[in-house]
Amino acid sequence: MTTTNEAVLHARQVKQARSDRFRPYFVLAPAFLLTIGILIPFFVAIYLSLTDISLRSQNFSFVGLSNYAAMFRNPDFYHAVGVSLRYSLWTTGVEMLLGLGVAMLLNEEHRLARVMRLLLTFPLMVAPVIATLIWQLMTSPSVGIVANWLRRIGLGEFQWGAATGSAMFSVVIIDLWVYPPFVIILVLAGLRGLPAEPYEAASID
């Protein structure tokens, strides 16, 4: 009987060791497949950028770095880079400050903080394209609720994305509506991960 139990125990240990040996591969498999799914289009895009492919024709030939040379000679490229940098600085800076401030306010255990933590995750469930469409409706001169409010205070003719002077402001506002909850969650998780002893000591002092 003892021999049988030892054999069963040994078989279980062998099976567990085999499972432990292959477990890392099962864990890494999804990440590996995702990486392949990202890298394949990336390298295909690089290869196509070295050709003269066009949407109007399926025939193309290798042209080397001539596309990149033409891009760097085009002044529109530098304008696009400048716009992208301004957009990145505005959105990243404001989102970090806003996320840090709101996360510190929500790092308390009371009913309002718990409700706000739940509500602030809703924008993360909205895809950026859907968020843009929502803001397009909200700022519509005819049916938009934001346009209606602005009209009441005398700013009903605000052009939003229809004018060059207000287009950057419009896209930054949309970004600040969608992504600050992500920053808030990250900062809040970091605050919750801090040890409680320094807070208790500071409270006692």
XYZ file of N, CA and C in Angstrom:
615
model
N 0.833 -1.214 0.000
C 0.000 0.000 0.000
C 0.864 1.260 0.000
N 1.925 1.198 0.835
C 2.836 2.345 0.896
C 3.536 2.553 -0.441
N 3.911 1.438 -1.059
C 4.578 1.536 -2.360
C 3.656 2.168 -3.400
N 2.394 1.790 -3.338
C 1.425 2.370 -4.283
C 1.271 3.867 -4.074
N 1.169 4.280 -2.808
C 1.047 5.718 -2.509
C 2.285 6.481 -2.956
N 3.453 5.899 -2.740
C 4.682 6.566 -3.170
C 4.739 6.686 -4.686
N 4.262 5.645 -5.388
C 4.249 5.699 -6.848
C 3.299 6.783 -7.348
N 2.115 6.869 -6.705
C 1.146 7.909 -7.084
C 1.712 9.298 -6.811
N 2.358 9.467 -5.632
C 2.952 10.745 -5.278
C 4.068 11.117 -6.240
N 4.885 10.106 -6.604
C 5.971 10.367 -7.550
C 5.417 10.767 -8.918
N 4.336 10.114 -9.364
C 3.723 10.458 -10.655
C 3.179 11.880 -10.626
N 2.562 12.266 -9.485
C 2.050 13.627 -9.372
C 3.176 14.648 -9.391
N 4.272 14.326 -8.722
C 5.412 15.245 -8.709
C 6.013 15.392 -10.100
N 6.096 14.299 -10.839
C 6.620 14.363 -12.205
C 5.702 15.199 -13.085
N 4.385 14.996 -12.922
C 3.418 15.755 -13.714
C 3.475 17.228 -13.365
N 3.611 17.545 -12.059
C 3.696 18.936 -11.637
C 4.981 19.583 -12.147
N 6.092 18.817 -12.091
C 7.362 19.360 -12.600
C 7.279 19.630 -14.090
N 6.627 18.742 -14.830
C 6.465 18.939 -16.269
C 5.590 20.153 -16.547
N 4.518 20.300 -15.741
C 3.647 21.456 -15.925
C 4.376 22.749 -15.605
N 5.202 22.741 -14.525
C 5.960 23.933 -14.159
C 6.996 24.271 -15.224
N 7.519 23.253 -15.893
C 8.537 23.497 -16.912
C 7.947 24.182 -18.136
N 6.699 23.808 -18.510
C 6.088 24.374 -19.708
C 5.235 25.608 -19.419
N 4.986 25.907 -18.149
C 4.131 27.042 -17.815
C 4.662 28.374 -18.344
N 5.959 28.663 -18.210
C 6.436 29.943 -18.762
C 6.180 30.096 -20.256
N 6.249 28.992 -20.994
C 5.995 29.084 -22.436
C 4.534 29.418 -22.709
N 3.618 28.853 -21.917
C 2.203 29.170 -22.086
C 1.916 30.626 -21.736
N 2.634 31.139 -20.720
C 2.435 32.533 -20.322
C 2.972 33.490 -21.385
N 4.120 33.134 -21.958
C 4.755 34.012 -22.942
C 4.163 33.881 -24.338
N 3.418 32.815 -24.598
C 2.878 32.594 -25.947
C 1.993 33.736 -26.430
N 1.017 34.233 -25.632
C 0.199 35.354 -26.133
C 1.021 36.600 -26.448
N 1.992 36.918 -25.565
C 2.841 38.085 -25.814
C 3.683 37.890 -27.073
N 4.156 36.676 -27.278
C 4.955 36.389 -28.468
C 4.115 36.542 -29.733
N 2.889 36.024 -29.709
C 2.008 36.156 -30.867
C 1.649 37.618 -31.119
N 1.410 38.375 -30.038
C 1.101 39.799 -30.193
C 2.288 40.543 -30.780
N 3.486 40.188 -30.330
C 4.687 40.837 -30.864
C 4.845 40.549 -32.359
N 4.598 39.307 -32.744
C 4.676 38.968 -34.165
C 3.630 39.756 -34.956
N 2.422 39.843 -34.401
C 1.368 40.594 -35.081
C 1.687 42.059 -35.242
N 2.513 42.609 -34.344
C 2.919 44.017 -34.454
C 4.114 44.164 -35.386
N 5.079 43.251 -35.289
C 6.325 43.395 -36.046
C 6.126 43.144 -37.540
N 5.244 42.219 -37.897
C 5.046 41.931 -39.315
C 4.549 43.162 -40.071
N 3.466 43.821 -39.636
C 3.070 45.052 -40.349
C 4.131 46.140 -40.296
N 4.905 46.178 -39.193
C 5.947 47.192 -39.065
C 7.014 47.018 -40.144
N 7.505 45.801 -40.297
C 8.548 45.563 -41.299
C 7.981 45.656 -42.723
N 6.723 45.265 -42.914
C 6.102 45.422 -44.235
C 5.996 46.899 -44.589
N 5.626 47.732 -43.608
C 5.524 49.169 -43.861
C 6.895 49.760 -44.205
N 7.938 49.317 -43.504
C 9.283 49.804 -43.820
C 9.680 49.415 -45.238
N 9.392 48.171 -45.613
C 9.733 47.740 -46.962
C 8.969 48.535 -48.016
N 7.676 48.749 -47.789
C 6.876 49.484 -48.772
C 7.301 50.941 -48.852
N 7.839 51.483 -47.740
C 8.310 52.871 -47.793
C 9.539 53.022 -48.679
N 10.201 51.925 -49.007
C 11.365 51.957 -49.894
C 10.998 51.668 -51.345
N 9.701 51.680 -51.647
C 9.225 51.431 -53.011
C 8.375 52.607 -53.468
N 7.962 52.566 -54.723
C 7.089 53.617 -55.266
C 5.646 53.126 -55.372
N 5.206 52.318 -54.401
C 3.859 51.774 -54.421
C 2.830 52.897 -54.364
N 1.716 52.692 -55.025
C 0.648 53.682 -55.069
C -0.690 52.974 -54.978
N -1.678 53.669 -54.410
C -3.018 53.103 -54.324
C -3.663 52.958 -55.701
N -3.157 53.671 -56.674
C -3.744 53.614 -58.014
C -3.179 52.475 -58.855
N -2.099 51.862 -58.393
C -1.472 50.801 -59.175
C -0.891 49.745 -58.244
N -0.998 48.498 -58.637
C -0.445 47.394 -57.866
C 1.008 47.103 -58.235
N 1.504 47.701 -59.282
C 2.887 47.499 -59.708
C 3.783 48.524 -59.024
N 4.845 48.067 -58.434
C 5.774 48.981 -57.775
C 7.177 48.430 -57.897
N 8.145 49.323 -57.706
C 9.553 48.950 -57.799
C 10.320 49.562 -56.634
N 11.477 49.023 -56.373
C 12.312 49.476 -55.264
C 12.985 50.787 -55.640
N 12.844 51.820 -54.763
C 13.422 53.144 -55.050
C 14.402 53.583 -53.972
N 14.654 52.744 -52.983
C 15.618 53.101 -51.955
C 15.110 54.179 -51.011
N 15.965 55.135 -50.701
C 15.636 56.188 -49.729
C 15.104 57.452 -50.384
N 14.701 57.380 -51.629
C 14.235 58.588 -52.316
C 12.955 59.142 -51.691
N 12.080 58.265 -51.185
C 10.867 58.752 -50.516
C 11.205 59.554 -49.269
N 12.186 59.084 -48.500
C 12.589 59.800 -47.294
C 13.271 61.119 -47.642
N 14.066 61.120 -48.709
C 14.709 62.367 -49.136
C 13.666 63.391 -49.548
N 12.637 62.956 -50.277
C 11.565 63.876 -50.671
C 10.785 64.361 -49.455
N 10.607 63.492 -48.473
C 9.876 63.883 -47.265
C 10.622 64.972 -46.507
N 11.931 64.831 -46.359
C 12.701 65.830 -45.613
C 12.844 67.137 -46.384
N 12.633 67.099 -47.681
C 12.664 68.347 -48.452
C 11.317 69.055 -48.457
N 10.279 68.376 -48.014
C 8.934 68.947 -48.037
C 8.693 69.768 -46.772
N 8.368 71.047 -46.882
C 8.129 71.856 -45.670
C 6.899 71.408 -44.885
N 5.960 70.741 -45.544
C 4.786 70.254 -44.812
C 5.166 69.214 -43.756
N 6.252 68.489 -43.984
C 6.701 67.496 -43.009
C 7.096 68.171 -41.706
N 7.848 69.264 -41.782
C 8.281 69.954 -40.573
C 7.105 70.633 -39.876
N 6.139 71.089 -40.655
C 4.935 71.648 -40.047
C 4.176 70.561 -39.279
N 4.065 69.378 -39.855
C 3.385 68.273 -39.183
C 4.120 67.864 -37.913
N 5.458 67.844 -37.959
C 6.235 67.505 -36.770
C 6.008 68.541 -35.673
N 5.985 69.811 -36.044
C 5.751 70.861 -35.051
C 4.375 70.748 -34.417
N 3.359 70.480 -35.229
C 2.003 70.312 -34.697
C 1.934 69.115 -33.761
N 2.578 68.017 -34.143
C 2.579 66.824 -33.301
C 3.282 67.077 -31.969
N 4.394 67.830 -31.996
C 5.105 68.132 -30.757
C 4.267 69.019 -29.842
N 3.613 70.033 -30.396
C 2.761 70.887 -29.573
C 1.611 70.097 -28.972
N 1.010 69.247 -29.782
C -0.086 68.408 -29.287
C 0.391 67.485 -28.163
N 1.555 66.876 -28.342
C 2.085 65.957 -27.336
C 2.414 66.686 -26.036
N 3.022 67.866 -26.145
C 3.390 68.614 -24.942
C 2.160 69.055 -24.163
N 1.163 69.583 -24.861
C -0.051 70.039 -24.191
C -0.784 68.882 -23.526
N -1.020 67.824 -24.279
C -1.805 66.717 -23.728
C -1.067 65.994 -22.614
N 0.213 65.682 -22.828
C 0.966 64.949 -21.814
C 1.133 65.763 -20.541
N 1.489 67.041 -20.682
C 1.693 67.878 -19.500
C 0.420 68.059 -18.680
N -0.663 68.418 -19.356
C -1.921 68.653 -18.637
C -2.461 67.350 -18.055
N -2.350 66.252 -18.805
C -2.852 64.972 -18.291
C -2.071 64.512 -17.067
N -0.759 64.709 -17.048
C 0.030 64.304 -15.894
C -0.330 65.152 -14.668
N -0.445 66.462 -14.841
C -0.796 67.328 -13.714
C -2.207 67.039 -13.220
N -3.141 66.917 -14.163
C -4.521 66.641 -13.795
C -4.662 65.264 -13.154
N -3.991 64.264 -13.745
C -4.071 62.920 -13.195
C -3.478 62.831 -11.805
N -2.340 63.491 -11.583
C -1.704 63.462 -10.264
C -2.588 64.138 -9.221
N -3.140 65.306 -9.576
C -3.980 66.026 -8.626
C -5.240 65.258 -8.264
N -5.933 64.722 -9.273
C -7.174 63.981 -9.003
C -6.883 62.686 -8.259
N -5.787 62.004 -8.601
C -5.441 60.766 -7.903
C -5.166 61.020 -6.431
N -4.525 62.118 -6.092
C -4.276 62.433 -4.687
C -5.576 62.737 -3.957
N -6.526 63.344 -4.654
C -7.826 63.602 -4.030
C -8.617 62.315 -3.824
N -8.474 61.371 -4.757
C -9.224 60.117 -4.675
C -8.536 59.056 -3.832
N -7.383 59.383 -3.273
C -6.660 58.418 -2.456
C -7.185 58.389 -1.024
N -8.425 58.721 -0.871
C -9.074 58.690 0.432
C -10.178 57.641 0.406
N -10.486 57.103 1.555
C -11.513 56.069 1.654
C -12.814 56.667 2.183
N -13.590 57.247 1.272
C -14.938 57.682 1.619
C -15.834 57.444 0.409
N -17.128 57.606 0.593
C -18.093 57.206 -0.431
C -17.915 58.001 -1.713
N -17.685 59.313 -1.614
C -17.532 60.131 -2.819
C -16.326 59.690 -3.628
N -15.220 59.369 -2.953
C -14.016 58.931 -3.661
C -14.268 57.612 -4.385
N -14.979 56.700 -3.734
C -15.268 55.415 -4.382
C -16.160 55.602 -5.604
N -17.155 56.480 -5.504
C -18.045 56.737 -6.646
C -17.280 57.404 -7.776
N -16.411 58.360 -7.448
C -15.652 59.060 -8.486
C -14.647 58.138 -9.156
N -14.058 57.215 -8.408
C -13.137 56.252 -9.020
C -13.858 55.387 -10.042
N -15.094 55.074 -9.775
C -15.884 54.293 -10.729
C -16.266 55.124 -11.946
N -16.705 56.354 -11.731
C -17.166 57.192 -12.841
C -16.020 57.589 -13.769
N -14.840 57.791 -13.209
C -13.715 58.256 -14.025
C -13.175 57.178 -14.946
N -13.576 55.933 -14.747
C -13.128 54.878 -15.660
C -13.999 54.797 -16.910
N -15.139 55.462 -16.933
C -16.038 55.370 -18.088
C -15.405 55.883 -19.384
N -14.706 57.044 -19.390
C -14.099 57.490 -20.658
C -13.110 56.499 -21.252
N -12.478 55.655 -20.402
C -11.535 54.674 -20.932
C -12.234 53.603 -21.754
N -13.536 53.436 -21.564
C -14.286 52.441 -22.314
C -14.713 52.951 -23.690
N -14.453 54.213 -23.966
C -14.856 54.816 -25.225
C -13.659 54.848 -26.163
N -13.832 54.325 -27.354
C -12.755 54.355 -28.346
C -12.499 55.800 -28.792
N -11.246 56.143 -29.124
C -10.954 57.526 -29.544
C -11.807 58.002 -30.709
N -12.093 57.112 -31.663
C -12.922 57.528 -32.796
C -14.328 57.862 -32.331
N -14.891 57.043 -31.427
C -16.227 57.309 -30.902
C -16.230 58.598 -30.086
N -15.157 58.829 -29.314
C -15.065 60.067 -28.536
C -15.056 61.288 -29.452
N -14.357 61.177 -30.574
C -14.345 62.290 -31.533
C -15.731 62.547 -32.094
N -16.451 61.481 -32.423
C -17.807 61.639 -32.946
C -18.739 62.229 -31.883
N -18.567 61.814 -30.633
C -19.397 62.365 -29.558
C -19.165 63.864 -29.414
N -17.885 64.261 -29.427
C -17.585 65.693 -29.311
C -18.023 66.461 -30.551
N -17.995 65.819 -31.697
C -18.497 66.482 -32.902
C -19.978 66.790 -32.765
N -20.738 65.861 -32.202
C -22.168 66.106 -31.962
C -22.377 67.141 -30.860
N -21.549 67.078 -29.812
C -21.718 68.011 -28.696
C -21.401 69.446 -29.094
N -20.487 69.616 -30.045
C -20.111 70.958 -30.489
C -20.811 71.381 -31.773
N -21.777 70.588 -32.231
C -22.514 70.949 -33.436
C -23.295 72.241 -33.216
N -23.234 73.197 -34.149
C -23.944 74.472 -33.953
C -25.452 74.318 -33.832
N -26.017 73.252 -34.389
C -27.476 73.105 -34.388
C -27.993 72.290 -33.206
N -27.346 71.148 -32.893
C -27.877 70.263 -31.853
C -26.903 70.044 -30.704
N -25.745 70.622 -30.748
C -24.733 70.359 -29.729
C -25.030 71.035 -28.411
N -24.875 70.270 -27.304
C -25.138 70.836 -25.990
C -24.061 71.848 -25.588
N -22.803 71.579 -25.989
C -21.726 72.526 -25.672
C -21.924 73.825 -26.449
N -22.279 73.707 -27.728
C -22.538 74.906 -28.529
C -23.700 75.704 -27.950
N -24.702 75.028 -27.404
C -25.842 75.721 -26.805
C -25.413 76.509 -25.573
N -24.575 75.894 -24.728
C -24.082 76.609 -23.547
C -23.241 77.818 -23.940
N -22.368 77.632 -24.925
C -21.526 78.752 -25.367
C -22.365 79.861 -25.982
N -23.440 79.491 -26.655
C -24.317 80.491 -27.249
C -24.988 81.342 -26.179
N -25.275 80.735 -25.049
C -25.935 81.467 -23.970
C -25.025 82.497 -23.323
N -23.700 82.251 -23.369
C -22.772 83.226 -22.784
C -22.112 84.091 -23.854
N -22.640 84.018 -25.060
C -22.152 84.883 -26.127
C -21.004 84.357 -26.940
N -20.724 83.054 -26.868
C -19.626 82.448 -27.641
C -20.150 81.397 -28.610
N -21.320 81.637 -29.154
C -21.940 80.643 -30.027
C -21.251 80.452 -31.362
N -20.391 81.387 -31.766
C -19.715 81.297 -33.067
C -18.336 80.664 -32.974
N -18.056 79.970 -31.881
C -16.754 79.321 -31.741
C -16.618 78.223 -32.796
N -15.512 78.205 -33.537
C -15.348 77.344 -34.706
C -14.839 75.941 -34.389
N -14.311 75.712 -33.195
C -13.778 74.409 -32.825
C -12.790 73.911 -33.880
N -13.010 72.741 -34.445
C -12.053 72.191 -35.395
C -12.163 72.744 -36.795
N -13.100 73.641 -37.036
C -13.289 74.185 -38.381
C -12.350 75.333 -38.699
N -11.610 75.825 -37.718
C -10.692 76.947 -37.935
C -9.299 76.555 -37.463
N -8.290 77.096 -38.130
C -6.914 76.749 -37.777
C -6.542 77.232 -36.379
N -7.129 78.327 -35.937
C -6.786 78.861 -34.626
C -7.338 78.061 -33.467
N -8.404 77.326 -33.689
C -9.041 76.577 -32.604
C -8.951 75.064 -32.788
N -8.369 74.580 -33.880
C -8.310 73.129 -34.127
C -7.471 72.425 -33.076
N -6.301 72.992 -32.733
C -5.452 72.371 -31.723
C -6.159 72.301 -30.378
N -6.826 73.383 -30.004
C -7.567 73.400 -28.747
C -8.639 72.314 -28.737
N -9.304 72.095 -29.866
C -10.381 71.112 -29.949
C -9.868 69.691 -29.748
N -8.777 69.344 -30.425
C -8.262 67.975 -30.304
C -7.652 67.748 -28.926
N -7.065 68.782 -28.316
C -6.519 68.637 -26.966
C -7.647 68.402 -25.965
N -8.758 69.110 -26.130
C -9.898 68.929 -25.232
C -10.428 67.499 -25.325
N -10.523 66.971 -26.532
C -11.004 65.585 -26.699
C -10.050 64.615 -26.030
N -8.752 64.814 -26.203
C -7.764 63.941 -25.584
C -7.827 64.036 -24.067
N -8.037 65.245 -23.536
C -8.114 65.424 -22.094
C -9.390 64.843 -21.505
N -10.370 64.566 -22.322
C -11.579 63.915 -21.843
C -11.423 62.393 -21.802
N -10.613 61.840 -22.703
C -10.506 60.384 -22.826
C -9.414 59.806 -21.928
N -8.218 60.404 -21.913
C -7.055 59.725 -21.350
C -6.649 60.080 -19.922
N -7.034 61.213 -19.326
C -6.641 61.441 -17.927
C -7.060 60.340 -16.955
N -8.235 59.677 -17.127
C -8.544 58.567 -16.207
C -7.475 57.482 -16.187
N -6.830 57.239 -17.331
C -5.755 56.244 -17.374
C -4.595 56.682 -16.486
N -4.227 57.959 -16.562
C -3.152 58.480 -15.713
C -3.580 58.437 -14.251
N -4.840 58.769 -13.983
C -5.341 58.750 -12.608
C -5.240 57.345 -12.021
N -5.632 56.344 -12.792
C -5.577 54.960 -12.311
C -4.138 54.533 -12.034
N -3.205 54.898 -12.929
C -1.803 54.533 -12.714
C -1.234 55.195 -11.465
N -1.480 56.498 -11.322
C -0.947 57.210 -10.151
C -1.612 56.709 -8.881
N -2.920 56.463 -8.944
C -3.627 55.970 -7.766
C -3.128 54.592 -7.352
N -2.842 53.734 -8.336
C -2.282 52.426 -8.016
C -0.911 52.569 -7.352
N -0.117 53.514 -7.831
C 1.174 53.747 -7.193
C 1.037 54.266 -5.773
N 0.078 55.172 -5.545
C -0.142 55.690 -4.196
C -0.634 54.592 -3.257
N -1.503 53.724 -3.774
C -2.005 52.636 -2.938
C -0.915 51.611 -2.632
N 0.089 51.542 -3.480
C 1.176 50.591 -3.253
C 2.211 51.069 -2.260
N 2.149 52.351 -1.868
C 3.108 52.863 -0.888
C 2.806 52.295 0.496
N 3.827 52.095 1.332
C 3.588 51.577 2.689
C 2.809 52.579 3.529
N 1.987 52.077 4.425
C 1.123 52.937 5.242
C 1.844 53.521 6.441
N 2.993 52.955 6.835
C 3.673 53.405 8.071
C 4.073 54.876 8.030
N 4.689 55.381 6.911
C 5.028 56.831 6.929
C 3.817 57.730 7.075
N 2.683 57.358 6.463
C 1.468 58.159 6.623
C 0.991 58.149 8.072
N 1.034 56.976 8.705
C 0.610 56.882 10.106
C 1.530 57.681 11.012
N 2.843 57.615 10.744
C 3.784 58.373 11.549
C 3.579 59.864 11.373
N 3.355 60.301 10.128
C 3.109 61.721 9.882
C 1.807 62.181 10.537
N 0.786 61.293 10.518
C -0.478 61.651 11.154
C -0.327 61.804 12.662
N 0.463 60.926 13.263
C 0.686 61.012 14.706
C 1.472 62.272 15.059
N 2.497 62.607 14.229
C 3.296 63.819 14.479
C 2.439 65.068 14.327
